[in-house]
GROMACS .gro file of C-alpha atoms in nm:
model
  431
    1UNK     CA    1   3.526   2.172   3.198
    2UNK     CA    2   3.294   2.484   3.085
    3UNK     CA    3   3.040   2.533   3.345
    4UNK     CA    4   2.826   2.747   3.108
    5UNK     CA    5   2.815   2.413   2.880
    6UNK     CA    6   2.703   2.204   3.112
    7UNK     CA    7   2.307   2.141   3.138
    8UNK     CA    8   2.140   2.237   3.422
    9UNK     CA    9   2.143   1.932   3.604
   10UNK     CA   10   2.502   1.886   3.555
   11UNK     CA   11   2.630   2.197   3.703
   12UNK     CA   12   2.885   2.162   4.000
   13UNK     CA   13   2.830   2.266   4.333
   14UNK     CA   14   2.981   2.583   4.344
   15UNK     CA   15   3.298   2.665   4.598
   16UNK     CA   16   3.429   2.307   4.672
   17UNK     CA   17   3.718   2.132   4.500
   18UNK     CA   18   3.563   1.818   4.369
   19UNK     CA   19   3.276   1.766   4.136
   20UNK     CA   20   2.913   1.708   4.201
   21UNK     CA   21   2.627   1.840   4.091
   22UNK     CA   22   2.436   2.125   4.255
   23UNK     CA   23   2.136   2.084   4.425
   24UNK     CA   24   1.926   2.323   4.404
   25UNK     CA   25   1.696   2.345   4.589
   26UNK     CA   26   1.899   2.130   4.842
   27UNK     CA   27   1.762   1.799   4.990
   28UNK     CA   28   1.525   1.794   5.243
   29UNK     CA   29   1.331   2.090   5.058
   30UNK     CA   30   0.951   2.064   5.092
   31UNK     CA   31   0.803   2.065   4.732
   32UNK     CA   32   0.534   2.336   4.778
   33UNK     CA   33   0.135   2.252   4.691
   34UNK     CA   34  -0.138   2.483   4.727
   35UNK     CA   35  -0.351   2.184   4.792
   36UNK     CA   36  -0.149   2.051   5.064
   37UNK     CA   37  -0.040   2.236   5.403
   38UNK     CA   38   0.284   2.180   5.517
   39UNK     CA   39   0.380   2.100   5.837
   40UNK     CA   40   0.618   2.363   6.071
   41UNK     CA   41   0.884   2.121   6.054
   42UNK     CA   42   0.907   2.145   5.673
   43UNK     CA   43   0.896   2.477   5.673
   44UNK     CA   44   1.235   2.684   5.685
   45UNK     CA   45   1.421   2.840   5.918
   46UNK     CA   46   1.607   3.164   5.893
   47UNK     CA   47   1.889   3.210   6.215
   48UNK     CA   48   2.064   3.557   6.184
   49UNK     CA   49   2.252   3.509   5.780
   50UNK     CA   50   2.141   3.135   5.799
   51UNK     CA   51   1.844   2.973   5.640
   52UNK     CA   52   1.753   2.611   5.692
   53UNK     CA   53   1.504   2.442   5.448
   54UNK     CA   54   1.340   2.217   5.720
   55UNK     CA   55   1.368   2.228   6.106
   56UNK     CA   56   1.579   1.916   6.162
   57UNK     CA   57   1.956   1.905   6.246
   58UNK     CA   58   2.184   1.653   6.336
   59UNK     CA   59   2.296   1.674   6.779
   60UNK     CA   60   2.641   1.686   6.817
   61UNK     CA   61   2.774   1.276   6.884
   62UNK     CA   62   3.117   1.191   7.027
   63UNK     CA   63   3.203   0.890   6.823
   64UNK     CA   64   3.568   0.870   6.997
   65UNK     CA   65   3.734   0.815   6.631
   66UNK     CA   66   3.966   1.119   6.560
   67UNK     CA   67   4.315   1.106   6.598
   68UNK     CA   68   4.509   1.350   6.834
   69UNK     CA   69   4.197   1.558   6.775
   70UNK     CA   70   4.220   1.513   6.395
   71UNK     CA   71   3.874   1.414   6.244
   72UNK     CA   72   3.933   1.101   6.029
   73UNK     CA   73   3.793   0.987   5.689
   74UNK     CA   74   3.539   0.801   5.935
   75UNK     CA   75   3.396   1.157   5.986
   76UNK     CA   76   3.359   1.264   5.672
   77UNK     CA   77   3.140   0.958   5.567
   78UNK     CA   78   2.972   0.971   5.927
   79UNK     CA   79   2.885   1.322   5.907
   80UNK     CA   80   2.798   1.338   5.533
   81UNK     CA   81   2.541   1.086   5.481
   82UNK     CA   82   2.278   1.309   5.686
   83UNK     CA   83   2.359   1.599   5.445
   84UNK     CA   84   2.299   1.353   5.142
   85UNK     CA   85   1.975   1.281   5.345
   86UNK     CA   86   1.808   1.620   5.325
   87UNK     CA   87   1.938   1.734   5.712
   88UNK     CA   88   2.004   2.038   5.633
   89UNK     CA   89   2.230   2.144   5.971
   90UNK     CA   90   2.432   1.864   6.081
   91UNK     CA   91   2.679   1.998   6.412
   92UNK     CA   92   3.036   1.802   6.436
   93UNK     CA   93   3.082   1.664   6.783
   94UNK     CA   94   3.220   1.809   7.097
   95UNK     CA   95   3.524   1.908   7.003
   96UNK     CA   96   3.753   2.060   7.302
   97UNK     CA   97   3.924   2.398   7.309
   98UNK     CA   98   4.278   2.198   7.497
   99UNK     CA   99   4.401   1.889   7.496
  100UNK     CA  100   4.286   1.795   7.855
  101UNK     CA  101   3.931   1.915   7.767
  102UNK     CA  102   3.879   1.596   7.589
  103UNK     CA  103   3.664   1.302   7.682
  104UNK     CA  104   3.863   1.049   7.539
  105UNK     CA  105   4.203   1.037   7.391
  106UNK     CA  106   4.006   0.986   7.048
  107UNK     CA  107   3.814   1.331   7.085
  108UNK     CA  108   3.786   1.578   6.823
  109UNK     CA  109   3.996   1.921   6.912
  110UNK     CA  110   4.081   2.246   6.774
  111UNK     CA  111   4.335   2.355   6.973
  112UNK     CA  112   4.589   2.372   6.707
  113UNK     CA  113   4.574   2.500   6.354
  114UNK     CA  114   4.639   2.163   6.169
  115UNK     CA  115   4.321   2.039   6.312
  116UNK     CA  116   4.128   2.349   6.047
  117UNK     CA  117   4.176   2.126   5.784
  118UNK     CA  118   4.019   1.813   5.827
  119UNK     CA  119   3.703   1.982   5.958
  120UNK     CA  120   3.695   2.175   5.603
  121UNK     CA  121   3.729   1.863   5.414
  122UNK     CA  122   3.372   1.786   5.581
  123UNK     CA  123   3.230   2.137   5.576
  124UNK     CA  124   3.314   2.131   5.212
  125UNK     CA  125   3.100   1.828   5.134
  126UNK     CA  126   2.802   1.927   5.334
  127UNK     CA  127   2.853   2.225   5.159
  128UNK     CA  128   2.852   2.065   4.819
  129UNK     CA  129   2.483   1.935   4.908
  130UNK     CA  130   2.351   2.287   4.999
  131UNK     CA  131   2.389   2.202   5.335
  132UNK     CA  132   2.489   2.406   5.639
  133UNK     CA  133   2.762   2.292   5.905
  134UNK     CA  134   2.800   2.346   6.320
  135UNK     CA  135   3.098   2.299   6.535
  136UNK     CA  136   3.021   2.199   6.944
  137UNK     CA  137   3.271   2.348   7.097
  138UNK     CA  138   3.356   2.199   7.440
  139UNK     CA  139   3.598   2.130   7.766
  140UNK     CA  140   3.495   1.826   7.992
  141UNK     CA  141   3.622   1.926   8.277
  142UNK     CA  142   3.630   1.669   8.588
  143UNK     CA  143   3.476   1.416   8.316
  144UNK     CA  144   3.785   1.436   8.097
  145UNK     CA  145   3.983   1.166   8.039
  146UNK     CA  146   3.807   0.865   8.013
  147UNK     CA  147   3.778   0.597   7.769
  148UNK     CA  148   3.522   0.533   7.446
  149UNK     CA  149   3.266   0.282   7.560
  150UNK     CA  150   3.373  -0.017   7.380
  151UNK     CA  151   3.664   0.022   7.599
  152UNK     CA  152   3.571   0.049   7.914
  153UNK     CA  153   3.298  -0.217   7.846
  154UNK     CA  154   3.603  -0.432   7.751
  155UNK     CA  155   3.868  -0.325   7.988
  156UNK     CA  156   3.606  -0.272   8.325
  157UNK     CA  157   3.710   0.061   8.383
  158UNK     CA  158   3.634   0.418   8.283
  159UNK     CA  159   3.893   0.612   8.353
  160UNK     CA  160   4.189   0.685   8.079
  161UNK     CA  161   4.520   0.635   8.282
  162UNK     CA  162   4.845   0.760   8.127
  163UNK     CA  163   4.961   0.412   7.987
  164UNK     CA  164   4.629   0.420   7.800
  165UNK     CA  165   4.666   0.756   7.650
  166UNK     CA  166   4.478   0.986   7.933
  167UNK     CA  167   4.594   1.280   8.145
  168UNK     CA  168   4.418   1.165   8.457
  169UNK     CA  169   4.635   1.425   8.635
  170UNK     CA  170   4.545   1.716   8.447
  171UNK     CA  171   4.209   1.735   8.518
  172UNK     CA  172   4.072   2.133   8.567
  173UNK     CA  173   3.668   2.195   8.733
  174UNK     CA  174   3.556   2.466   8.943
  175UNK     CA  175   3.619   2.308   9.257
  176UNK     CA  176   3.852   1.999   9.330
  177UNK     CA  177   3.515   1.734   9.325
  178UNK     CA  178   3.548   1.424   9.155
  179UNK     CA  179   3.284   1.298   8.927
  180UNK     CA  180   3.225   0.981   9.115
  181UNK     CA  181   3.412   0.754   9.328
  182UNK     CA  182   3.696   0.595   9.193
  183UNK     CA  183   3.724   0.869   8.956
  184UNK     CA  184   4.053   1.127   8.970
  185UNK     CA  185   4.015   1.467   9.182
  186UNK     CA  186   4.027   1.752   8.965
  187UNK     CA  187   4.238   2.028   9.005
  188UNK     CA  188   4.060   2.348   9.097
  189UNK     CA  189   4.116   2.627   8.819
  190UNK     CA  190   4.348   2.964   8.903
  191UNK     CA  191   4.223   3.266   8.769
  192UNK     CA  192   4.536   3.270   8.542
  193UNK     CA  193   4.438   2.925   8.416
  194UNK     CA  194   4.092   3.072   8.380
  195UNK     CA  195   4.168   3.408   8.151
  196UNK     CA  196   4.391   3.168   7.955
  197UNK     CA  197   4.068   2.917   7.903
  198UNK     CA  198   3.862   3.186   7.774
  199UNK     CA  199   4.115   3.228   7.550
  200UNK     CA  200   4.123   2.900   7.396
  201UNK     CA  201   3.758   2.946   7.349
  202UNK     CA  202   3.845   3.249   7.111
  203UNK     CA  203   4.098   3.059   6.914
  204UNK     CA  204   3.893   2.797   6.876
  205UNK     CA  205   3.649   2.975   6.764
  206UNK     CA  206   3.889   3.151   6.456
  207UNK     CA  207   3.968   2.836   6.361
  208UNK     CA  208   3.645   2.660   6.376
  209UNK     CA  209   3.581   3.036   6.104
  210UNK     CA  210   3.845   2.924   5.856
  211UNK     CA  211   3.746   2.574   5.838
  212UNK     CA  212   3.417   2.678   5.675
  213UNK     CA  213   3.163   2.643   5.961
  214UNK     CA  214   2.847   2.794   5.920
  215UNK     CA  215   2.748   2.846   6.314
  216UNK     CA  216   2.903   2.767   6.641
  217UNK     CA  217   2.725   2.568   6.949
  218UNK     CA  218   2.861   2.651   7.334
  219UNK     CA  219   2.841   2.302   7.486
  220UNK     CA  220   2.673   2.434   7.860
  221UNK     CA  221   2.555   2.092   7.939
  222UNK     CA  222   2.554   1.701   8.047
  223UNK     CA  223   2.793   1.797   8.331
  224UNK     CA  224   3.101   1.907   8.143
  225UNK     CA  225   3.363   2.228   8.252
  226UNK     CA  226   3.101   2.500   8.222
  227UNK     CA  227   2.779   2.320   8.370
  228UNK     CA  228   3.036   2.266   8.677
  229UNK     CA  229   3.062   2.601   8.702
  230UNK     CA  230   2.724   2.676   8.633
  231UNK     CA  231   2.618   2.430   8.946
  232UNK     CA  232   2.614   2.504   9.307
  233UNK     CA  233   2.688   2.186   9.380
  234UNK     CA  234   2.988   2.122   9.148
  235UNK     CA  235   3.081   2.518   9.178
  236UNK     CA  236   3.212   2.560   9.572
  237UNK     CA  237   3.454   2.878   9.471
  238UNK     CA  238   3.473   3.160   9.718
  239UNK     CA  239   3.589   3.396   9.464
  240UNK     CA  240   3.397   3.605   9.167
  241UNK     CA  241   3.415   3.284   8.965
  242UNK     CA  242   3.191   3.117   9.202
  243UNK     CA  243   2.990   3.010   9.536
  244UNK     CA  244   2.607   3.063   9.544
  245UNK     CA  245   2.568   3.394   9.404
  246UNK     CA  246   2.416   3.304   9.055
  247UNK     CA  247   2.611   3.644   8.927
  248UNK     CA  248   2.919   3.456   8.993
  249UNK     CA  249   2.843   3.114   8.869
  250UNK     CA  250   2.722   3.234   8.511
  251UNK     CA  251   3.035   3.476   8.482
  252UNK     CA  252   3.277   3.221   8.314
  253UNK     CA  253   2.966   3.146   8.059
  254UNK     CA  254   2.902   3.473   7.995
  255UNK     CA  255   3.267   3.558   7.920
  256UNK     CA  256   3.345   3.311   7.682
  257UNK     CA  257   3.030   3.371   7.480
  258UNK     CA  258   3.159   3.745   7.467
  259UNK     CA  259   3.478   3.582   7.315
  260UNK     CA  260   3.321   3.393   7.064
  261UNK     CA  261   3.106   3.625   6.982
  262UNK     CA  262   3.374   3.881   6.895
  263UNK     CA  263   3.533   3.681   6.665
  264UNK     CA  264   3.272   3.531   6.412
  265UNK     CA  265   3.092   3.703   6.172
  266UNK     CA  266   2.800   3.938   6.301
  267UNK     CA  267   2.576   3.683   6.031
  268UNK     CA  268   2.698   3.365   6.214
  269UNK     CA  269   2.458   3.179   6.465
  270UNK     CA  270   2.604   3.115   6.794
  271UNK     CA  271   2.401   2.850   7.011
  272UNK     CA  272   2.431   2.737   7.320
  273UNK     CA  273   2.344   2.405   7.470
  274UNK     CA  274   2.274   2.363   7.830
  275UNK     CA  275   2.145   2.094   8.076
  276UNK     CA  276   1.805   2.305   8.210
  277UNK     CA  277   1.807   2.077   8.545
  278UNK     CA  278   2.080   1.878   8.704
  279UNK     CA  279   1.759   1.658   8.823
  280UNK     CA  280   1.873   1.683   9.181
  281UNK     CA  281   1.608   1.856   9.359
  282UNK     CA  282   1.590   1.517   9.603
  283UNK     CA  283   1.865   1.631   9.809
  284UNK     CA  284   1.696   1.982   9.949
  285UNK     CA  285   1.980   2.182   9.839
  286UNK     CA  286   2.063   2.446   9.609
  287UNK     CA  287   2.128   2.305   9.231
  288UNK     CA  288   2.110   2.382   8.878
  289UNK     CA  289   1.739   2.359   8.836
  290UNK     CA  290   1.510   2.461   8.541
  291UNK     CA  291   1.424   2.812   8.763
  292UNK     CA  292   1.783   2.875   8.699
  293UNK     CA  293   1.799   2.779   8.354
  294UNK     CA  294   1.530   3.041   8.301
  295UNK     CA  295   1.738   3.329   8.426
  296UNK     CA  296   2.025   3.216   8.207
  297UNK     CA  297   1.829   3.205   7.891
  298UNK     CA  298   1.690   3.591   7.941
  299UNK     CA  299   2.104   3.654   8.037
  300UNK     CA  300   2.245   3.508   7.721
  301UNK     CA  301   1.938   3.607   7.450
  302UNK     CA  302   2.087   3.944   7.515
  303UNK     CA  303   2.453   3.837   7.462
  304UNK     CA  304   2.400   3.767   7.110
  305UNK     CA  305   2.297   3.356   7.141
  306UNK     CA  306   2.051   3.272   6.875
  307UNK     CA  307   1.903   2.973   7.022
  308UNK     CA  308   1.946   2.786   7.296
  309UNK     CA  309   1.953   2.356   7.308
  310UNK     CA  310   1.813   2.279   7.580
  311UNK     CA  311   1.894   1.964   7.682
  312UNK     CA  312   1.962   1.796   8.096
  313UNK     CA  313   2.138   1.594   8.360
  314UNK     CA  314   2.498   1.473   8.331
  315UNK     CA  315   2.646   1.627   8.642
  316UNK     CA  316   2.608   1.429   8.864
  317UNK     CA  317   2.581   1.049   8.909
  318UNK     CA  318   2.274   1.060   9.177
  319UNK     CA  319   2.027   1.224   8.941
  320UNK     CA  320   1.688   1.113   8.955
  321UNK     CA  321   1.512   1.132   8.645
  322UNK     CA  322   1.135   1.132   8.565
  323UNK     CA  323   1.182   0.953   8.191
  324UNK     CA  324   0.914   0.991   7.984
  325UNK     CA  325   0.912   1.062   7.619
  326UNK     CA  326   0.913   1.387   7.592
  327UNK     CA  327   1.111   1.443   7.953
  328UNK     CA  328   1.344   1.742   7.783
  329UNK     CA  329   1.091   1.883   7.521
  330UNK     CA  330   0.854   2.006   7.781
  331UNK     CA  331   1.185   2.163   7.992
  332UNK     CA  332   1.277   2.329   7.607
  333UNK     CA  333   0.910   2.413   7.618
  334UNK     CA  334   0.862   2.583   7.927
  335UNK     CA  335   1.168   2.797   7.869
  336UNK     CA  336   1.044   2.911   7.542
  337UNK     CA  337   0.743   3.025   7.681
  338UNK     CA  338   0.966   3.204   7.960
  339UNK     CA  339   1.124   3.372   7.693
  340UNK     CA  340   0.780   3.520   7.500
  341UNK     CA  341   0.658   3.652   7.777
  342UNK     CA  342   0.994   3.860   7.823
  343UNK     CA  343   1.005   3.981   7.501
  344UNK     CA  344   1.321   3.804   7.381
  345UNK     CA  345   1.342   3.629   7.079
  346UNK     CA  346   1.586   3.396   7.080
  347UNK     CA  347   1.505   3.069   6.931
  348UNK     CA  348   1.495   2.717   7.158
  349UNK     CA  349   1.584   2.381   7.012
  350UNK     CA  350   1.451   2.056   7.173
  351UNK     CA  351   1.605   1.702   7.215
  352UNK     CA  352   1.547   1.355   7.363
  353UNK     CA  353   1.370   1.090   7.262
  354UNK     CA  354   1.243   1.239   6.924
  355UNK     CA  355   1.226   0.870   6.743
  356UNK     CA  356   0.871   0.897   6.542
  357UNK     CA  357   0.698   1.136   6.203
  358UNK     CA  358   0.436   1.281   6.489
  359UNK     CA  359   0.639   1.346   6.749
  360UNK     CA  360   0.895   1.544   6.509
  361UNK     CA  361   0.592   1.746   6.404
  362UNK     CA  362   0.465   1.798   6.742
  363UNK     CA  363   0.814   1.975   6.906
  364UNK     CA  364   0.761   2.265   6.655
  365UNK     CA  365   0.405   2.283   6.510
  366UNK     CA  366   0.199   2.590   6.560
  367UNK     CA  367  -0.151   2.674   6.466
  368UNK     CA  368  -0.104   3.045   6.436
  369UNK     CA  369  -0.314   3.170   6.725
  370UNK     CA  370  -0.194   3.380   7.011
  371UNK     CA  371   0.006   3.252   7.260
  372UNK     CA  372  -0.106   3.444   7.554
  373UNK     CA  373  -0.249   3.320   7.904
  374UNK     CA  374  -0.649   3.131   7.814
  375UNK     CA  375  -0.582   3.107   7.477
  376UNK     CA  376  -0.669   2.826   7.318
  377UNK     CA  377  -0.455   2.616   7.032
  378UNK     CA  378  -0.162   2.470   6.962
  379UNK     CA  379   0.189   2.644   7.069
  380UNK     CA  380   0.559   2.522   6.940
  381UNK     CA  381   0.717   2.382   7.258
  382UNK     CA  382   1.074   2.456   7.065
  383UNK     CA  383   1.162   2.614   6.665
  384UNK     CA  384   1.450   2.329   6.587
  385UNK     CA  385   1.460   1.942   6.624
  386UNK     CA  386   1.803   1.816   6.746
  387UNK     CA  387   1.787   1.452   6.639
  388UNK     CA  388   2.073   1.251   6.781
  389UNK     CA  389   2.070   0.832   6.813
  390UNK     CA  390   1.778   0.821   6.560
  391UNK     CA  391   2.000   0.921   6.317
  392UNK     CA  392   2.189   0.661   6.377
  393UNK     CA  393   1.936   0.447   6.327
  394UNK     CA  394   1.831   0.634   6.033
  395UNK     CA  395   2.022   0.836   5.834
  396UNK     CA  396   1.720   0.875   5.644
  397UNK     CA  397   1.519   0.999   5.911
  398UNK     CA  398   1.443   1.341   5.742
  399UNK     CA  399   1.302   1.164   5.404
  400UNK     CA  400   1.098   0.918   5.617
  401UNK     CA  401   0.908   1.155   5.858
  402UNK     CA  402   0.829   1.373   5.527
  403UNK     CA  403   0.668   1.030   5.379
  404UNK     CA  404   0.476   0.952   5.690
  405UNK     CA  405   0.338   1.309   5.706
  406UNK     CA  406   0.266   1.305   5.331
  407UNK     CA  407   0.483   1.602   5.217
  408UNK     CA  408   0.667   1.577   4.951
  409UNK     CA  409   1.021   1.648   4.966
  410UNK     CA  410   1.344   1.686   4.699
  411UNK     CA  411   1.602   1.378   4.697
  412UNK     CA  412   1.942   1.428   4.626
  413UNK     CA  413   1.979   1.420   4.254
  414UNK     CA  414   2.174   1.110   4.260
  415UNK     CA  415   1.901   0.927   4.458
  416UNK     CA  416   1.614   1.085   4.279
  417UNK     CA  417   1.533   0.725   4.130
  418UNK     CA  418   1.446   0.587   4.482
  419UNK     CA  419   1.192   0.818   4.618
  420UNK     CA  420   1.015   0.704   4.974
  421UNK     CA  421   0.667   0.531   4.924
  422UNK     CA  422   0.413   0.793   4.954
  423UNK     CA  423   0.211   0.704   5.247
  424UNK     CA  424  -0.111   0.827   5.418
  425UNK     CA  425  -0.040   1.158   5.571
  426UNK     CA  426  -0.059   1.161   5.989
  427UNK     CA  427  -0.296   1.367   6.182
  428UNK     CA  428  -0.277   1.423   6.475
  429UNK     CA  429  -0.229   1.187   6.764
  430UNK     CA  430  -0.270   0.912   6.468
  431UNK     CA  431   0.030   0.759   6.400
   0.00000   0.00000   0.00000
């Protein structure tokens, strides 16, 4: 085949090995008219080297299907259709830096180097739509080793014993605190077992390179290895790793982001999700709280994260949390504004409960003005949109909010012949 024969429309996406035509501009692209404002969430989004054509992305979602940390063929096709979509940064699921950081037995890793390839073979098709590609890189810690919830639903128990494929004794955490009763009692990390972790993170991180990722996400959150440590509650140490000196908490965080950071490209996001409140204020003592989340966002904005995903809960199984719709948006939103009136400029992604065209608009839509104390206007509570169970739902989600705001958007070319119905563009509060 002769590229420079081939129409337009008919030439391949360039760097993958397989055909299909290039789109250009990719899916998901607002089709500009003067006429017709477009809303923030259509509008791109440039993160150090990487620019995203709208202001949705896919959350990371264990879906327990990979095998010995291998992603599957399930992946590809799981992880794909939101590219074909218009999404146009979809992040591959917590995938753990050892084999015991794993929440299941069917986790994805990338502890090993023949786990590179089967994350390229999805890179490269997201790729081949014009689409951009994150790795979650994670370690459950005391929550390891448990079983995907159609089994435990089926067998009445959590918990992954040996005979079913866990490692219930070869648990690491801060401090030797089960999760829950019933549950196994960690083992508490050495400091040798801790210099070797931060290692991990660094080799998973060259891997995660070479299979073709375009940015890397921390996972900080939902109660996992490094929200242990980040907790006063989970964290009980006595030695520089630890106790209630905040210095100490945040020093395993702020290590392995130094790793990571040292060994991707200076044009390669790096974000970092966290859980901005354990919600367990109730009990009068010291805890992971949103004041806390504030001072790690100025700590790591100067540590070379790009934006922060602010999510909550997860570590521990007496949280009390106020639900309401947008319950973690407003947490994203008052750390964002923490972080303007420091001067910093990292970016701040919201999550939760984002199911609807206005509320998707909402999370990131500015008026323009000033946002300084009595001004008046609207302010963007967070710059991305993480969009998790809706997309399961909808893997058209991105196409369908554009049609219920009334902005026009480009279709994959395959697809072109089955645009949305145009429909009545939403104001405001009028859904």
């Amino acid at each position: 085949m002769t590229v420079s024969k081939l129409p337009t429309a008919s030439a391949p996406a360039p760097g993958v090995p397989f055909y299909t035509p290039a789109q250009d501009p990719p899916a998901g692209t607002a089709l500009m008219n003067d006429a017709t404002p477009v809303p923030t969430v259509f509008t791109p989004l440039t993160i150090r080297g990487l620019t995203l054509q709208n202001r949705f992305a896919v959350s990371p979602m264990c879906m327990y299907s990979a095998s010995n940390g291998h992603l599957t063929d399930f992946h590809l096709v799981h992880l794909g259709q939101y590219a074909l979509h218009g999404t146009p940064l979809t992040i591959i699921e917590a995938t753990a830096v050892t084999p015991n950081g794993r929440i299941s037995p069917e986790d994805s890793g990338l502890w090993q180097d023949s786990q590179i390839a089967p994350i390229k073979r999805v890179t490269d098709f997201i790729h081949s739509q014009g689409q951009k590609v994150g790795i979650q890189l994670a370690h459950a810690g005391r929550k390891a080793s448990t079983l995907a919830p159609w089994h435990y639903r089926t067998l009445g128990k959590e918990v992954a014993t040996e005979e079913l494929g866990g490692w219930p004794d070869d648990l690491w955490a801060p401090s030797p605190i089960p999760w829950a009763e019933g549950f196994p009692t960690p083992k508490e990390m050495t400091l040798e077992q801790i210099r070797g972790f931060v290692r991990s993170w660094k080799d998973a991180a060259r891997r995660a390179v070479e299979a073709g990722v375009d940015l890397i996400e921390i996972h900080g959150a939902h109660g996992y290895l490094l929200t242990e440590f980040l907790s006063p509650i989970t964290n009980q140490r006595t030695d520089q790793y630890g106790g209630l000196p905040f210095e100490n908490r945040v020093r395993l965080l702020v290590e392995i982001i130094t790793a990571v950071r040292s060994v991707i490209p200076e044009s390669m996001p790096l974000f970092l999700r966290i859980s901005a409140t354990e919600w367990m204020s109730h009990l009068g003592q010291p805890s992971l709280d949103l004041g806390e989340s504030k001072k790690i966002a100025s700590l790591v904005a100067d540590l070379g994260v790009d934006l922060l995903d602010v999510s909550s809960g997860g570590n521990n199984p007496a949280q009390k949390i106020e639900v309401h719709p947008y319950y973690q948006v407003d947490l994203a939103s008052e750390i964002r504004e923490h972080l303007r009136k420091e001067g910093k400029k990292m970016l701040i992604g919201a999550v939760g409960m984002i199911t609807n065209a206005e509320m998707a608009k909402d999370v990131v839509e500015s008026d323009g003005t000033v946002e300084v104390d009595g001004e008046h206007g609207t302010k963007a509570k967070a710059d991305l949109v993480l969009v998790a169970r809706q997309f399961l739902r909808e893997p058209e989600f991105v196409p369908k909010v554009a049609s219920e705001l009334g902005v026009a958007v480009r279709l994959p070319l395959q697809y072109s012949r089955a645009p949305f119905p145009k429909k009545k563009k939403v104001e405001q509060g009028k859904l």
